[in-house]
Tab-separated table of C-alpha atoms in Angstrom:
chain	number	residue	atom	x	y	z
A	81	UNK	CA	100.463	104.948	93.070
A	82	UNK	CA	100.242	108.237	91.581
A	83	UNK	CA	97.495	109.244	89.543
A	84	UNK	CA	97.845	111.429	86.594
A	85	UNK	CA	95.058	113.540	84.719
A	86	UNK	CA	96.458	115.262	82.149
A	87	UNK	CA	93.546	117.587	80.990
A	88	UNK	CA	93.564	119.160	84.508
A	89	UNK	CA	97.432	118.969	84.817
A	90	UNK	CA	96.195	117.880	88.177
A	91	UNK	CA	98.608	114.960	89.963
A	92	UNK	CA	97.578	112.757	93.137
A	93	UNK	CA	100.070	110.809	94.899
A	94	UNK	CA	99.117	107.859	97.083
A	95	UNK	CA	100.921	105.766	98.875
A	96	UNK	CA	101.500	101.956	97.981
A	97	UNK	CA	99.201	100.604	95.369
A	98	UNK	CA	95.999	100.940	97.928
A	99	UNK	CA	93.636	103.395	98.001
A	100	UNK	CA	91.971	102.030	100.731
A	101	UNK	CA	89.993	105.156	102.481
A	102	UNK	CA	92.192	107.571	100.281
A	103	UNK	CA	90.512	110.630	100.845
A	104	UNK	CA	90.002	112.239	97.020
A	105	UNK	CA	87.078	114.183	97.624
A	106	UNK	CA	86.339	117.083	95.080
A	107	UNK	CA	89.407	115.639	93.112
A	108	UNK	CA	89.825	116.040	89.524
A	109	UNK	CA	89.991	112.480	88.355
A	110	UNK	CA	88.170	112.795	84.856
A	111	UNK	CA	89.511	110.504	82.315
A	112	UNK	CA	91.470	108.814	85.184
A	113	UNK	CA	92.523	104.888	85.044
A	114	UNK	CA	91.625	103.431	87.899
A	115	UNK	CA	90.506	100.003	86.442
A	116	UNK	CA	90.830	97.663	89.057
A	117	UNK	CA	91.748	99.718	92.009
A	118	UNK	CA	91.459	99.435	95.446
A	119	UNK	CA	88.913	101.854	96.670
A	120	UNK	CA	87.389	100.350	99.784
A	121	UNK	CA	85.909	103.251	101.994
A	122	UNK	CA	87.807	105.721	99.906
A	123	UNK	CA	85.908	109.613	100.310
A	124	UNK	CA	85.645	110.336	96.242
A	125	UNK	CA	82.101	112.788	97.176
A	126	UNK	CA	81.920	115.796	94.666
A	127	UNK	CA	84.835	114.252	93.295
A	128	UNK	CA	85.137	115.047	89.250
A	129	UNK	CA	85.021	110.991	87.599
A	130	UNK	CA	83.722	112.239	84.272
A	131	UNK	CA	85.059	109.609	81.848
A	132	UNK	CA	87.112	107.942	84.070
A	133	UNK	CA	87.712	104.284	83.476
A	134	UNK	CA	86.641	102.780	86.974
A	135	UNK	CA	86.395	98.713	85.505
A	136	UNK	CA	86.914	95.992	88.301
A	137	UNK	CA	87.284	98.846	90.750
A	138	UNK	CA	86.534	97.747	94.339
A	139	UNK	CA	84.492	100.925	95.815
A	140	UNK	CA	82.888	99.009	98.586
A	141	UNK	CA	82.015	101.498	101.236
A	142	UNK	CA	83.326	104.417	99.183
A	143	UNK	CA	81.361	107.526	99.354
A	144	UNK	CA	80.883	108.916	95.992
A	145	UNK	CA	77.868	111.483	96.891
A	146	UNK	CA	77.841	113.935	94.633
A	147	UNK	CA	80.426	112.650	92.602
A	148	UNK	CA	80.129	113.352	88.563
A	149	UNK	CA	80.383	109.251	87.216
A	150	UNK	CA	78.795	110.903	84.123
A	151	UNK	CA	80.064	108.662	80.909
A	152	UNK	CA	81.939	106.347	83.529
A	153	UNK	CA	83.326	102.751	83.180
A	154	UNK	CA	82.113	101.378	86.024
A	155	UNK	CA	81.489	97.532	84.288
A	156	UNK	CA	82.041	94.575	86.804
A	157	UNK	CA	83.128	97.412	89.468
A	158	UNK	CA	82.204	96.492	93.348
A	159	UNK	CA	79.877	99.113	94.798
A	160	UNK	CA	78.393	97.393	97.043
A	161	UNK	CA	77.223	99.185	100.416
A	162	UNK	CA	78.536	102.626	98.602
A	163	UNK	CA	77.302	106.088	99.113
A	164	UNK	CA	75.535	107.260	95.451
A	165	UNK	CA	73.571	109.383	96.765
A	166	UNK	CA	73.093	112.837	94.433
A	167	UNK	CA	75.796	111.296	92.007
A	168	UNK	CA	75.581	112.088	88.287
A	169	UNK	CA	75.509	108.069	86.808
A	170	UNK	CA	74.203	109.840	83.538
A	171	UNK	CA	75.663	107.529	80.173
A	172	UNK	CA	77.649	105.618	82.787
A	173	UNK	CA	78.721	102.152	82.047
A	174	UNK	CA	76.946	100.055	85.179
A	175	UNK	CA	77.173	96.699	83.489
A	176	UNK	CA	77.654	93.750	86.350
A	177	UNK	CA	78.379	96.380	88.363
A	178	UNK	CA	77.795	95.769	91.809
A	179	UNK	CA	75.283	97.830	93.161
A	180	UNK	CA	74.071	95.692	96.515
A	181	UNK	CA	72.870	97.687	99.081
A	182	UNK	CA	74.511	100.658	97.771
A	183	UNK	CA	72.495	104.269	98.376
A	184	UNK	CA	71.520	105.671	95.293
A	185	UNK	CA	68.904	108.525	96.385
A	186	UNK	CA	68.697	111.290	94.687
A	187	UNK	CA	71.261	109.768	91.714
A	188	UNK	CA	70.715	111.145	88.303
A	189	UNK	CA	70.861	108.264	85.860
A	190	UNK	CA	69.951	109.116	82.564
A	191	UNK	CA	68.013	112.267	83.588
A	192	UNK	CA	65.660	110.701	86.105
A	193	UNK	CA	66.105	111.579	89.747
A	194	UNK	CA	65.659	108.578	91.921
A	195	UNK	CA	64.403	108.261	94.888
A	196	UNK	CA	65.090	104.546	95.367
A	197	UNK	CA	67.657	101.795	94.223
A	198	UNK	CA	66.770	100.820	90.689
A	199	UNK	CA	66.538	96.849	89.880
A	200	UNK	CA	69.122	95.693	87.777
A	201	UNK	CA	69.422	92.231	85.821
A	202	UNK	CA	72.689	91.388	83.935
A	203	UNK	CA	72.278	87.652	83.061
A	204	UNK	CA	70.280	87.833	80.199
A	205	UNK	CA	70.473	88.444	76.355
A	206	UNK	CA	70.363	92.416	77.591
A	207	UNK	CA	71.009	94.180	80.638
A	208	UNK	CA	67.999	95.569	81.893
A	209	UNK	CA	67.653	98.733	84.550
A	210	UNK	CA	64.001	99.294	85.847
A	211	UNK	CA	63.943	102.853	87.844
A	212	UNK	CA	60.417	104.303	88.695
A	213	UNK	CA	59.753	105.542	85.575
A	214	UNK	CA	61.516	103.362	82.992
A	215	UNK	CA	62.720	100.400	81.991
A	216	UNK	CA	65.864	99.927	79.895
A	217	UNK	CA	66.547	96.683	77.688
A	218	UNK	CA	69.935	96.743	75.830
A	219	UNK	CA	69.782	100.372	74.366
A	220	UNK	CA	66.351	100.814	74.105
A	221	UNK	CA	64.790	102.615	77.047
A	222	UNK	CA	61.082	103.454	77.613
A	223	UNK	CA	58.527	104.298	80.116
A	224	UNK	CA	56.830	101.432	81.858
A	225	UNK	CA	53.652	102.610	80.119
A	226	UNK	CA	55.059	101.996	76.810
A	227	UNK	CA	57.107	98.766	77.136
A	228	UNK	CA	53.336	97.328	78.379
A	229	UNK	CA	51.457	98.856	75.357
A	230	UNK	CA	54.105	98.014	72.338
A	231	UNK	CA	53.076	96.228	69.931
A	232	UNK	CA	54.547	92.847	68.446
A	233	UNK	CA	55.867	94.403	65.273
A	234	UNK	CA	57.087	97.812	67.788
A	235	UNK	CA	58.982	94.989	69.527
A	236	UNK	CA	60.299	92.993	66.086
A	237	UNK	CA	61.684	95.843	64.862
A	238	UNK	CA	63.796	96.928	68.024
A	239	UNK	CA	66.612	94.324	67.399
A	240	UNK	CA	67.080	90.702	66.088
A	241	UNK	CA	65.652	88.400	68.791
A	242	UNK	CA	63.822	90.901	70.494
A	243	UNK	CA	60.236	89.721	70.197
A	244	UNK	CA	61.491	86.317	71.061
A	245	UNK	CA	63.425	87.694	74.155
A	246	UNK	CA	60.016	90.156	74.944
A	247	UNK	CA	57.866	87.154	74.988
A	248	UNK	CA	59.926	85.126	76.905
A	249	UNK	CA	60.258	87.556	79.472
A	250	UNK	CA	57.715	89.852	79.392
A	251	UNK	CA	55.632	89.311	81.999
A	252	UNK	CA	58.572	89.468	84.660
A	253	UNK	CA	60.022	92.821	83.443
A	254	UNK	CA	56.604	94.171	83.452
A	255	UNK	CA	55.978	92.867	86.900
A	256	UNK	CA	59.055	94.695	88.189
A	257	UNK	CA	58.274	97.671	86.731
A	258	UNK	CA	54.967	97.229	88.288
A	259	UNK	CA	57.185	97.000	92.170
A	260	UNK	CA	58.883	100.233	91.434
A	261	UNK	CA	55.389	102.233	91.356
């Protein structure tokens, strides 16, 4: 499998189609296509993944710490058990991604520094992410303090079905946002 960023003029070569425990670390693999690649206990830490397109990727056991995933696609990707730790998840695509037992201390997503896993629920209308701070629902994303104190009409006007999703649900999300403090 070779691997092929262009902006960096940078080329990887790997062996077979596996990249089982490839070690890429500090590689330049923005903008890269690995949709649906083998990754399993690959070392990608500090690696460069701005960008890169990382769908139905199996990173089980991969150590990404300190990798840049900033503006990833890492939808329906496997990262279960996977190092995160210090990783820059900022704008990245985490949709049904995988994220069992994986280490996320110290990741930046969206600006916050965590300091434990965040909770993440994918089998509703929206996806929702609850971190210590905030709570995202679909594209809106608030502190907890505010999702608890919006008002119907604040709600209404967020999107079409929201106030009927909020009610539905609203005492759950607010109750995990409540575990996270």
């Amino acid at each position: 499998m070779v691997i092929r960023n262009l902006a960096g003029a940078e080329i990887y070569t790997v062996e077979g189609d596996s990249l089982i425990g490839a070690d890429l670390s500090g590689a330049d693999l923005s903008e890269a296509d690995l949709s649906g690649a083998d990754l399993r206990g690959a070392n990608l830490s500090e690696a460069d993944l701005f960008r890169a397109d990382l769908r139905k990727a199996d990173l089980s056991e991969a150590n990404l710490s300190g990798a840049n995933l900033r503006t990833a696609n890492l939808r329906t990707a496997n990262l279960s058990e996977a190092n995160l730790s210090g990783a820059n998840l900022r704008t990245a695509n985490l949709s049904e991604a995988d994220l069992r037992k994986a280490d996320l201390s110290g990741a930046n997503l969206e600006g916050e520094i965590l300091s434990r896993n965040p909770i993440f629920l994918s089998d509703l209308k929206w996806n929702v992410t609850v971190t210590e701070g905030f709570m995202r629902i679909g594209c809106q994303r608030h502190s907890h303090k505010e999702w608890a104190e919006f008002s119907s009409e604040e709600i209404d006007d967020m999107a079409e079905g929201a106030l009927d999703f909020w009610k539905e649900h609203k005492a759950h999300l607010l109750a995990l946002c409540n575990l996270e403090n």
